[in-house]
PDB file of C-alpha atoms (C1' of nucleotides) in Angstrom:
ATOM      1  CA  MET I   1       0.000   0.000   0.000  1.00  0.00           C
ATOM      2  CA  SER I   2       1.406   3.345  -1.005  1.00  0.00           C
ATOM      3  CA  GLN I   3       2.206   6.061   1.439  1.00  0.00           C
ATOM      4  CA  ALA I   4      -0.238   8.380  -0.298  1.00  0.00           C
ATOM      5  CA  ALA I   5      -3.037   5.844   0.003  1.00  0.00           C
ATOM      6  CA  VAL I   6      -2.533   5.581   3.754  1.00  0.00           C
ATOM      7  CA  VAL I   7      -2.570   9.349   4.055  1.00  0.00           C
ATOM      8  CA  GLN I   8      -5.822   9.454   2.101  1.00  0.00           C
ATOM      9  CA  LEU I   9      -7.296   6.797   4.334  1.00  0.00           C
ATOM     10  CA  PHE I  10      -6.401   8.542   7.583  1.00  0.00           C
ATOM     11  CA  LYS I  11      -7.495  11.879   6.218  1.00  0.00           C
ATOM     12  CA  ALA I  12     -10.839  10.307   5.379  1.00  0.00           C
ATOM     13  CA  LEU I  13     -11.223   8.962   8.909  1.00  0.00           C
ATOM     14  CA  GLY I  14     -10.014  12.207  10.465  1.00  0.00           C
ATOM     15  CA  ASP I  15     -13.310  14.011  10.311  1.00  0.00           C
ATOM     16  CA  PRO I  16     -16.198  13.625  12.769  1.00  0.00           C
ATOM     17  CA  VAL I  17     -18.914  13.355  10.130  1.00  0.00           C
ATOM     18  CA  ARG I  18     -17.046  10.846   7.994  1.00  0.00           C
ATOM     19  CA  LEU I  19     -16.000   8.768  10.965  1.00  0.00           C
ATOM     20  CA  GLN I  20     -19.598   8.621  12.108  1.00  0.00           C
ATOM     21  CA  ILE I  21     -20.655   7.437   8.676  1.00  0.00           C
ATOM     22  CA  VAL I  22     -18.029   4.705   8.766  1.00  0.00           C
ATOM     23  CA  GLN I  23     -19.184   3.639  12.206  1.00  0.00           C
ATOM     24  CA  ARG I  24     -22.771   3.401  11.020  1.00  0.00           C
ATOM     25  CA  LEU I  25     -21.715   1.179   8.166  1.00  0.00           C
ATOM     26  CA  SER I  26     -19.388  -0.987  10.196  1.00  0.00           C
ATOM     27  CA  ASN I  27     -22.154  -3.392  11.168  1.00  0.00           C
ATOM     28  CA  GLY I  28     -22.152  -4.597   7.599  1.00  0.00           C
ATOM     29  CA  VAL I  29     -25.567  -3.323   6.572  1.00  0.00           C
ATOM     30  CA  PRO I  30     -25.375  -1.110   3.465  1.00  0.00           C
ATOM     31  CA  LEU I  31     -27.440   2.058   3.755  1.00  0.00           C
ATOM     32  CA  CYS I  32     -28.667   4.310   0.999  1.00  0.00           C
ATOM     33  CA  MET I  33     -27.650   7.938   0.705  1.00  0.00           C
ATOM     34  CA  GLY I  34     -30.804   9.305   2.211  1.00  0.00           C
ATOM     35  CA  GLU I  35     -30.730   7.190   5.342  1.00  0.00           C
ATOM     36  CA  LEU I  36     -27.039   7.780   5.783  1.00  0.00           C
ATOM     37  CA  SER I  37     -27.511  11.540   5.557  1.00  0.00           C
ATOM     38  CA  LYS I  38     -29.862  11.670   8.516  1.00  0.00           C
ATOM     39  CA  ASP I  39     -28.807  12.771  11.994  1.00  0.00           C
ATOM     40  CA  LEU I  40     -25.473  14.085  10.856  1.00  0.00           C
ATOM     41  CA  GLY I  41     -26.437  17.673  11.515  1.00  0.00           C
ATOM     42  CA  ILE I  42     -25.762  18.689   7.928  1.00  0.00           C
ATOM     43  CA  SER I  43     -27.737  18.769   4.702  1.00  0.00           C
ATOM     44  CA  ARG I  44     -28.151  15.797   2.391  1.00  0.00           C
ATOM     45  CA  GLN I  45     -25.884  17.407  -0.190  1.00  0.00           C
ATOM     46  CA  GLY I  46     -23.314  18.120   2.471  1.00  0.00           C
ATOM     47  CA  ALA I  47     -23.386  14.502   3.571  1.00  0.00           C
ATOM     48  CA  ARG I  48     -23.093  13.412  -0.036  1.00  0.00           C
ATOM     49  CA  LYS I  49     -19.786  15.236  -0.354  1.00  0.00           C
ATOM     50  CA  GLN I  50     -18.419  13.480   2.703  1.00  0.00           C
ATOM     51  CA  ILE I  51     -19.543  10.135   1.349  1.00  0.00           C
ATOM     52  CA  GLN I  52     -17.792  10.936  -1.901  1.00  0.00           C
ATOM     53  CA  ALA I  53     -14.621  11.650   0.077  1.00  0.00           C
ATOM     54  CA  LEU I  54     -14.912   8.177   1.592  1.00  0.00           C
ATOM     55  CA  VAL I  55     -15.382   6.680  -1.866  1.00  0.00           C
ATOM     56  CA  THR I  56     -12.254   8.437  -3.116  1.00  0.00           C
ATOM     57  CA  ALA I  57     -10.315   7.090  -0.156  1.00  0.00           C
ATOM     58  CA  ASN I  58     -11.661   3.599  -0.919  1.00  0.00           C
ATOM     59  CA  VAL I  59     -13.270   3.337   2.482  1.00  0.00           C
ATOM     60  CA  VAL I  60     -16.696   2.855   1.006  1.00  0.00           C
ATOM     61  CA  GLN I  61     -18.299   1.640  -2.213  1.00  0.00           C
ATOM     62  CA  LEU I  62     -21.440   2.748  -4.014  1.00  0.00           C
ATOM     63  CA  HIS I  63     -23.974   0.359  -5.517  1.00  0.00           C
ATOM     64  CA  PRO I  64     -26.863   1.957  -7.430  1.00  0.00           C
ATOM     65  CA  VAL I  65     -30.137   0.101  -6.980  1.00  0.00           C
ATOM     66  CA  GLY I  66     -33.019   1.609  -8.888  1.00  0.00           C
ATOM     67  CA  ARG I  67     -33.479   5.184  -7.836  1.00  0.00           C
ATOM     68  CA  GLU I  68     -31.356   4.815  -4.745  1.00  0.00           C
ATOM     69  CA  VAL I  69     -27.679   4.185  -4.097  1.00  0.00           C
ATOM     70  CA  LYS I  70     -26.468   1.776  -1.467  1.00  0.00           C
ATOM     71  CA  VAL I  71     -23.335   2.689   0.438  1.00  0.00           C
ATOM     72  CA  GLN I  72     -21.247  -0.189   1.695  1.00  0.00           C
ATOM     73  CA  LEU I  73     -18.145  -0.222   3.833  1.00  0.00           C
ATOM     74  CA  ASP I  74     -14.949  -1.670   2.379  1.00  0.00           C
ATOM     75  CA  ALA I  75     -13.332  -3.287   5.369  1.00  0.00           C
ATOM     76  CA  THR I  76     -10.098  -3.973   3.518  1.00  0.00           C
ATOM     77  CA  ALA I  77      -9.273  -0.275   3.747  1.00  0.00           C
ATOM     78  CA  LEU I  78      -9.649  -0.473   7.508  1.00  0.00           C
ATOM     79  CA  THR I  79      -7.375  -3.472   7.638  1.00  0.00           C
ATOM     80  CA  GLN I  80      -4.733  -1.708   5.612  1.00  0.00           C
ATOM     81  CA  GLY I  81      -4.854   1.226   7.993  1.00  0.00           C
ATOM     82  CA  ARG I  82      -4.587  -1.036  10.984  1.00  0.00           C
ATOM     83  CA  ASP I  83      -1.689  -2.924   9.432  1.00  0.00           C
ATOM     84  CA  PHE I  84       0.124   0.322   8.783  1.00  0.00           C
ATOM     85  CA  ILE I  85      -0.173   1.368  12.409  1.00  0.00           C
ATOM     86  CA  ALA I  86       0.810  -2.101  13.544  1.00  0.00           C
ATOM     87  CA  ALA I  87       4.000  -1.858  11.469  1.00  0.00           C
ATOM     88  CA  LEU I  88       4.898   1.410  13.194  1.00  0.00           C
ATOM     89  CA  GLU I  89       4.257  -0.144  16.571  1.00  0.00           C
ATOM     90  CA  ALA I  90       6.412  -3.130  15.666  1.00  0.00           C
ATOM     91  CA  GLN I  91       9.343  -0.846  14.948  1.00  0.00           C
ATOM     92  CA  TRP I  92       8.715   0.926  18.194  1.00  0.00           C
ATOM     93  CA  ASP I  93       8.563  -2.243  20.241  1.00  0.00           C
ATOM     94  CA  GLN I  94      11.688  -3.544  18.600  1.00  0.00           C
ATOM     95  CA  ARG I  95      13.548  -0.435  19.698  1.00  0.00           C
ATOM     96  CA  LEU I  96      12.235  -0.684  23.249  1.00  0.00           C
ATOM     97  CA  GLN I  97      13.377  -4.271  23.324  1.00  0.00           C
ATOM     98  CA  ALA I  98      16.866  -3.221  22.267  1.00  0.00           C
ATOM     99  CA  LEU I  99      16.956  -0.565  24.974  1.00  0.00           C
ATOM    100  CA  LYS I 100      15.878  -3.102  27.557  1.00  0.00           C
ATOM    101  CA  GLN I 101      18.674  -5.431  26.520  1.00  0.00           C
ATOM    102  CA  PHE I 102      21.103  -2.566  26.800  1.00  0.00           C
ATOM    103  CA  THR I 103      20.114  -1.492  30.310  1.00  0.00           C
ATOM    104  CA  GLU I 104      20.079  -5.050  31.556  1.00  0.00           C
ATOM    105  CA  GLN I 105      23.703  -5.532  30.693  1.00  0.00           C
TER     106      GLN I 105
ATOM    107  CA  MET M   1     -11.062   7.050  24.220  1.00  0.00           C
ATOM    108  CA  SER M   2     -13.438   9.730  23.030  1.00  0.00           C
ATOM    109  CA  GLN M   3     -14.707   9.967  19.512  1.00  0.00           C
ATOM    110  CA  ALA M   4     -13.160  13.404  19.160  1.00  0.00           C
ATOM    111  CA  ALA M   5      -9.768  12.134  20.238  1.00  0.00           C
ATOM    112  CA  VAL M   6      -9.807   9.446  17.573  1.00  0.00           C
ATOM    113  CA  VAL M   7     -10.775  12.008  14.966  1.00  0.00           C
ATOM    114  CA  GLN M   8      -7.881  14.194  16.072  1.00  0.00           C
ATOM    115  CA  LEU M   9      -5.521  11.261  15.873  1.00  0.00           C
ATOM    116  CA  PHE M  10      -6.533  10.250  12.356  1.00  0.00           C
ATOM    117  CA  LYS M  11      -6.520  13.829  11.203  1.00  0.00           C
ATOM    118  CA  ALA M  12      -2.976  14.135  12.514  1.00  0.00           C
ATOM    119  CA  LEU M  13      -1.887  11.052  10.585  1.00  0.00           C
ATOM    120  CA  GLY M  14      -3.785  12.119   7.474  1.00  0.00           C
ATOM    121  CA  ASP M  15      -1.119  14.432   6.121  1.00  0.00           C
ATOM    122  CA  PRO M  16       1.985  13.386   4.191  1.00  0.00           C
ATOM    123  CA  VAL M  17       4.393  15.599   6.129  1.00  0.00           C
ATOM    124  CA  ARG M  18       3.074  14.603   9.539  1.00  0.00           C
ATOM    125  CA  LEU M  19       2.930  10.934   8.658  1.00  0.00           C
ATOM    126  CA  GLN M  20       6.534  11.094   7.526  1.00  0.00           C
ATOM    127  CA  ILE M  21       7.516  12.681  10.821  1.00  0.00           C
ATOM    128  CA  VAL M  22       5.766   9.918  12.710  1.00  0.00           C
ATOM    129  CA  GLN M  23       7.509   7.295  10.618  1.00  0.00           C
ATOM    130  CA  ARG M  24      10.888   8.847  11.327  1.00  0.00           C
ATOM    131  CA  LEU M  25      10.195   8.738  15.034  1.00  0.00           C
ATOM    132  CA  SER M  26       8.763   5.247  15.063  1.00  0.00           C
ATOM    133  CA  ASN M  27      12.169   3.658  15.545  1.00  0.00           C
ATOM    134  CA  GLY M  28      12.137   5.001  19.067  1.00  0.00           C
ATOM    135  CA  VAL M  29      14.944   7.524  18.718  1.00  0.00           C
ATOM    136  CA  PRO M  30      13.820  11.035  19.753  1.00  0.00           C
ATOM    137  CA  LEU M  31      14.959  13.724  17.340  1.00  0.00           C
ATOM    138  CA  CYS M  32      15.245  17.447  17.928  1.00  0.00           C
ATOM    139  CA  MET M  33      13.212  19.982  15.966  1.00  0.00           C
ATOM    140  CA  GLY M  34      16.036  20.902  13.630  1.00  0.00           C
ATOM    141  CA  GLU M  35      16.874  17.370  12.559  1.00  0.00           C
ATOM    142  CA  LEU M  36      13.235  16.504  12.199  1.00  0.00           C
ATOM    143  CA  SER M  37      12.622  19.517   9.978  1.00  0.00           C
ATOM    144  CA  LYS M  38      15.147  18.404   7.365  1.00  0.00           C
ATOM    145  CA  ASP M  39      14.200  16.730   4.093  1.00  0.00           C
ATOM    146  CA  LEU M  40      10.521  17.490   4.488  1.00  0.00           C
ATOM    147  CA  GLY M  41      10.530  19.948   1.634  1.00  0.00           C
ATOM    148  CA  ILE M  42       9.252  22.749   3.824  1.00  0.00           C
ATOM    149  CA  SER M  43      10.780  25.374   6.089  1.00  0.00           C
ATOM    150  CA  ARG M  44      11.748  24.781   9.706  1.00  0.00           C
ATOM    151  CA  GLN M  45       8.870  26.945  10.879  1.00  0.00           C
ATOM    152  CA  GLY M  46       6.486  25.085   8.629  1.00  0.00           C
ATOM    153  CA  ALA M  47       7.667  21.791  10.049  1.00  0.00           C
ATOM    154  CA  ARG M  48       7.285  23.173  13.540  1.00  0.00           C
ATOM    155  CA  LYS M  49       3.604  23.792  12.960  1.00  0.00           C
ATOM    156  CA  GLN M  50       3.100  20.235  11.839  1.00  0.00           C
ATOM    157  CA  ILE M  51       4.954  18.943  14.872  1.00  0.00           C
ATOM    158  CA  GLN M  52       2.719  21.080  17.040  1.00  0.00           C
ATOM    159  CA  ALA M  53      -0.300  19.475  15.391  1.00  0.00           C
ATOM    160  CA  LEU M  54       1.098  16.086  16.373  1.00  0.00           C
ATOM    161  CA  VAL M  55       1.597  17.309  19.939  1.00  0.00           C
ATOM    162  CA  THR M  56      -2.002  18.502  20.103  1.00  0.00           C
ATOM    163  CA  ALA M  57      -3.184  15.127  18.865  1.00  0.00           C
ATOM    164  CA  ASN M  58      -1.016  13.434  21.507  1.00  0.00           C
ATOM    165  CA  VAL M  59       0.943  11.557  18.896  1.00  0.00           C
ATOM    166  CA  VAL M  60       4.201  13.078  19.995  1.00  0.00           C
ATOM    167  CA  GLN M  61       5.737  14.659  23.086  1.00  0.00           C
ATOM    168  CA  LEU M  62       8.251  17.463  23.463  1.00  0.00           C
ATOM    169  CA  HIS M  63      11.181  17.371  25.877  1.00  0.00           C
ATOM    170  CA  PRO M  64      13.292  20.537  26.067  1.00  0.00           C
ATOM    171  CA  VAL M  65      16.980  19.812  26.573  1.00  0.00           C
ATOM    172  CA  GLY M  66      19.155  22.898  26.778  1.00  0.00           C
ATOM    173  CA  ARG M  67      18.690  24.949  23.683  1.00  0.00           C
ATOM    174  CA  GLU M  68      17.094  22.163  21.753  1.00  0.00           C
ATOM    175  CA  VAL M  69      13.811  20.279  22.018  1.00  0.00           C
ATOM    176  CA  LYS M  70      13.586  16.537  21.625  1.00  0.00           C
ATOM    177  CA  VAL M  71      10.535  15.145  19.896  1.00  0.00           C
ATOM    178  CA  GLN M  72       9.450  11.692  20.930  1.00  0.00           C
ATOM    179  CA  LEU M  73       6.709   9.460  19.605  1.00  0.00           C
ATOM    180  CA  ASP M  74       3.908   8.442  21.947  1.00  0.00           C
ATOM    181  CA  ALA M  75       3.112   4.932  20.814  1.00  0.00           C
ATOM    182  CA  THR M  76       0.025   4.707  22.993  1.00  0.00           C
ATOM    183  CA  ALA M  77      -1.748   7.014  20.565  1.00  0.00           C
ATOM    184  CA  LEU M  78      -0.964   4.629  17.755  1.00  0.00           C
ATOM    185  CA  THR M  79      -2.294   1.744  19.775  1.00  0.00           C
ATOM    186  CA  GLN M  80      -5.516   3.574  20.481  1.00  0.00           C
ATOM    187  CA  GLY M  81      -5.955   4.240  16.798  1.00  0.00           C
ATOM    188  CA  ARG M  82      -5.297   0.632  15.929  1.00  0.00           C
ATOM    189  CA  ASP M  83      -7.707  -0.552  18.605  1.00  0.00           C
ATOM    190  CA  PHE M  84     -10.397   1.725  17.248  1.00  0.00           C
ATOM    191  CA  ILE M  85     -10.037   0.287  13.764  1.00  0.00           C
ATOM    192  CA  ALA M  86      -9.912  -3.231  15.168  1.00  0.00           C
ATOM    193  CA  ALA M  87     -13.235  -2.633  16.919  1.00  0.00           C
ATOM    194  CA  LEU M  88     -14.826  -1.569  13.639  1.00  0.00           C
ATOM    195  CA  GLU M  89     -13.454  -4.644  11.945  1.00  0.00           C
ATOM    196  CA  ALA M  90     -14.774  -6.837  14.718  1.00  0.00           C
ATOM    197  CA  GLN M  91     -18.286  -5.538  14.142  1.00  0.00           C
ATOM    198  CA  TRP M  92     -17.844  -6.103  10.454  1.00  0.00           C
ATOM    199  CA  ASP M  93     -16.623  -9.657  10.839  1.00  0.00           C
ATOM    200  CA  GLN M  94     -19.434 -10.443  13.225  1.00  0.00           C
ATOM    201  CA  ARG M  95     -21.945  -9.382  10.611  1.00  0.00           C
ATOM    202  CA  LEU M  96     -20.266 -11.411   7.896  1.00  0.00           C
ATOM    203  CA  GLN M  97     -20.377 -14.411  10.176  1.00  0.00           C
ATOM    204  CA  ALA M  98     -24.103 -13.933  10.667  1.00  0.00           C
ATOM    205  CA  LEU M  99     -24.650 -13.695   6.923  1.00  0.00           C
ATOM    206  CA  LYS M 100     -22.679 -16.869   6.373  1.00  0.00           C
ATOM    207  CA  GLN M 101     -24.821 -18.695   8.911  1.00  0.00           C
ATOM    208  CA  PHE M 102     -27.903 -17.434   7.123  1.00  0.00           C
ATOM    209  CA  THR M 103     -26.894 -18.552   3.636  1.00  0.00           C
ATOM    210  CA  GLU M 104     -25.767 -21.937   4.872  1.00  0.00           C
ATOM    211  CA  GLN M 105     -29.195 -22.781   6.137  1.00  0.00           C
TER     212      GLN M 105
ATOM    213  C1'  DC J   1     -49.628   9.721 -16.093  1.00  0.00           C
ATOM    214  C1'  DC J   2     -48.374  12.357 -12.271  1.00  0.00           C
ATOM    215  C1'  DA J   3     -46.824  13.161  -7.797  1.00  0.00           C
ATOM    216  C1'  DA J   4     -43.532  12.055  -4.594  1.00  0.00           C
ATOM    217  C1'  DC J   5     -39.091  10.388  -3.940  1.00  0.00           C
ATOM    218  C1'  DA J   6     -33.871   9.667  -4.190  1.00  0.00           C
ATOM    219  C1'  DT J   7     -30.237  11.422  -6.023  1.00  0.00           C
ATOM    220  C1'  DG J   8     -26.775  14.368  -8.772  1.00  0.00           C
ATOM    221  C1'  DC J   9     -24.412  18.568  -9.830  1.00  0.00           C
ATOM    222  C1'  DA J  10     -22.812  23.398  -9.825  1.00  0.00           C
ATOM    223  C1'  DA J  11     -22.004  27.791  -7.732  1.00  0.00           C
ATOM    224  C1'  DC J  12     -21.031  30.112  -3.861  1.00  0.00           C
ATOM    225  C1'  DT J  13     -19.328  31.314   1.066  1.00  0.00           C
ATOM    226  C1'  DA J  14     -16.823  30.951   5.339  1.00  0.00           C
ATOM    227  C1'  DA J  15     -13.483  28.664   7.932  1.00  0.00           C
ATOM    228  C1'  DT J  16      -9.458  25.967   8.218  1.00  0.00           C
ATOM    229  C1'  DT J  17      -5.031  24.702   6.861  1.00  0.00           C
ATOM    230  C1'  DG J  18      -0.342  24.441   5.065  1.00  0.00           C
ATOM    231  C1'  DG J  19       2.961  27.133   4.021  1.00  0.00           C
ATOM    232  C1'  DT J  20       5.907  31.408   3.965  1.00  0.00           C
ATOM    233  C1'  DT J  21       8.916  35.384   5.870  1.00  0.00           C
ATOM    234  C1'  DG J  22      10.778  38.218   9.439  1.00  0.00           C
ATOM    235  C1'  DC J  23      12.235  38.908  13.831  1.00  0.00           C
ATOM    236  C1'  DA J  24      12.986  37.921  18.820  1.00  0.00           C
ATOM    237  C1'  DT J  25      15.005  35.013  22.471  1.00  0.00           C
ATOM    238  C1'  DG J  26      17.635  31.869  24.961  1.00  0.00           C
ATOM    239  C1'  DT J  27      21.910  28.646  24.770  1.00  0.00           C
ATOM    240  C1'  DT J  28      26.181  26.919  23.603  1.00  0.00           C
ATOM    241  C1'  DT J  29      31.055  27.442  21.836  1.00  0.00           C
ATOM    242  C1'  DT J  30      35.160  29.770  21.177  1.00  0.00           C
TER     243       DT J  30
ATOM    244  C1'  DA R   1      31.812  38.885  25.101  1.00  0.00           C
ATOM    245  C1'  DA R   2      30.632  37.628  20.585  1.00  0.00           C
ATOM    246  C1'  DA R   3      29.317  34.523  17.127  1.00  0.00           C
ATOM    247  C1'  DA R   4      26.776  30.672  15.919  1.00  0.00           C
ATOM    248  C1'  DC R   5      23.052  27.795  16.917  1.00  0.00           C
ATOM    249  C1'  DA R   6      18.195  26.045  18.069  1.00  0.00           C
ATOM    250  C1'  DT R   7      14.072  27.489  18.711  1.00  0.00           C
ATOM    251  C1'  DG R   8       9.657  30.378  19.318  1.00  0.00           C
ATOM    252  C1'  DC R   9       6.135  33.413  17.683  1.00  0.00           C
ATOM    253  C1'  DA R  10       3.227  36.457  14.837  1.00  0.00           C
ATOM    254  C1'  DA R  11       1.551  38.163  10.542  1.00  0.00           C
ATOM    255  C1'  DC R  12       0.414  37.100   6.315  1.00  0.00           C
ATOM    256  C1'  DC R  13      -1.074  34.403   1.899  1.00  0.00           C
ATOM    257  C1'  DA R  14      -2.948  30.784  -1.061  1.00  0.00           C
ATOM    258  C1'  DA R  15      -5.287  26.597  -1.362  1.00  0.00           C
ATOM    259  C1'  DT R  16      -8.386  23.412   0.439  1.00  0.00           C
ATOM    260  C1'  DT R  17     -12.436  22.123   2.736  1.00  0.00           C
ATOM    261  C1'  DA R  18     -16.971  21.836   4.842  1.00  0.00           C
ATOM    262  C1'  DG R  19     -20.965  23.457   4.342  1.00  0.00           C
ATOM    263  C1'  DT R  20     -24.932  25.841   2.012  1.00  0.00           C
ATOM    264  C1'  DT R  21     -28.731  26.732  -1.649  1.00  0.00           C
ATOM    265  C1'  DG R  22     -30.933  26.024  -5.956  1.00  0.00           C
ATOM    266  C1'  DC R  23     -32.107  23.348  -9.613  1.00  0.00           C
ATOM    267  C1'  DA R  24     -32.098  19.281 -12.780  1.00  0.00           C
ATOM    268  C1'  DT R  25     -32.922  14.319 -13.541  1.00  0.00           C
ATOM    269  C1'  DG R  26     -34.180   9.634 -13.239  1.00  0.00           C
ATOM    270  C1'  DT R  27     -37.464   6.224 -10.608  1.00  0.00           C
ATOM    271  C1'  DT R  28     -41.261   4.422  -8.272  1.00  0.00           C
ATOM    272  C1'  DG R  29     -46.165   4.007  -6.479  1.00  0.00           C
ATOM    273  C1'  DG R  30     -50.971   5.153  -6.784  1.00  0.00           C
TER     274       DG R  30
END
DNA sequence: CCAACATGCAACTAATTGGTTGCATGTTTT
DNA sequence: AAAACATGCAACCAATTAGTTGCATGTTGG
C-alpha cells in the first residue's frame, strides 16, 4: 500500500462526520444515501460530499439500486490502515526491546 | 477514548508531512526539531507547525533539553488508533459471520 | 400519467489549513 | 563577550475544505 493511500485513508477517517458514517456502516448493513444523511447535523448534499470523500479514499463503495444508491463499507481499507499502524508499533517495540537489553547488561 | 480524540488522531496522521515525521520517530529515537525539519521539503517553521499538530493530537511529546527540544513518539496514541479500527473490523466480521450462517441454512 | 421520492451537480461562502517570511530570544562554543 | 546555533512566535497568503442553496434528472407508487 502506497504512502499516499494511507494518508488518504487517515485523512478520510479524520473528520467527525465521515468517521460517524463509517461507524454506522461498520455493522455490515449497506445504507442508501438518504438514510445515511440523517442525523449528521448537515444537509443531504453536504453529507453526499463526505460520502464521496470516503469513496475516493476507498473506504466505502457505491452500488446503485433503482433510484437509490447503497453505500457499503470496504473493510479492507480499515485493515490496511490497521496494518500500517501495527507496522509502526512493531518498529517501536523492537527499539524498546533493544533498549531493555542494553540497560540489563 | 473519546470519539473526538480518535478524529484528532486520524486527522494528525492524514497528512503526508506529519505521517513522515511519525515514521521517522517510530524507531524510538527522539529527534530534535532541527533534525526533524530536514528533508521534508518545507521550512523549519512550517515543520514546527506540523509537529505542534502532532503534539495537540497526543501523537508526539516534546522534551526541552538545553537549547534544543527533543521530539518523541507516543506509541500509545498509535495503539488507540489501531484498537479503534480493530473494533470496527470486529463488528464487520461479526456481521459477515451472521450472513454466512444465514446462507448456509 | 403524475406526484412524490432519491439522487446528482454546480455555484457560492466561510473557515481551516499548510505554508511562507521576518524577527525575537535563549543557549552553547570559542 | 561575541558569534553561531536552536528554537519560538506572529503576521500574512494561497489553497483546500466543509458546508450551504438552488435546480435538474431519473425512478417508483398510486
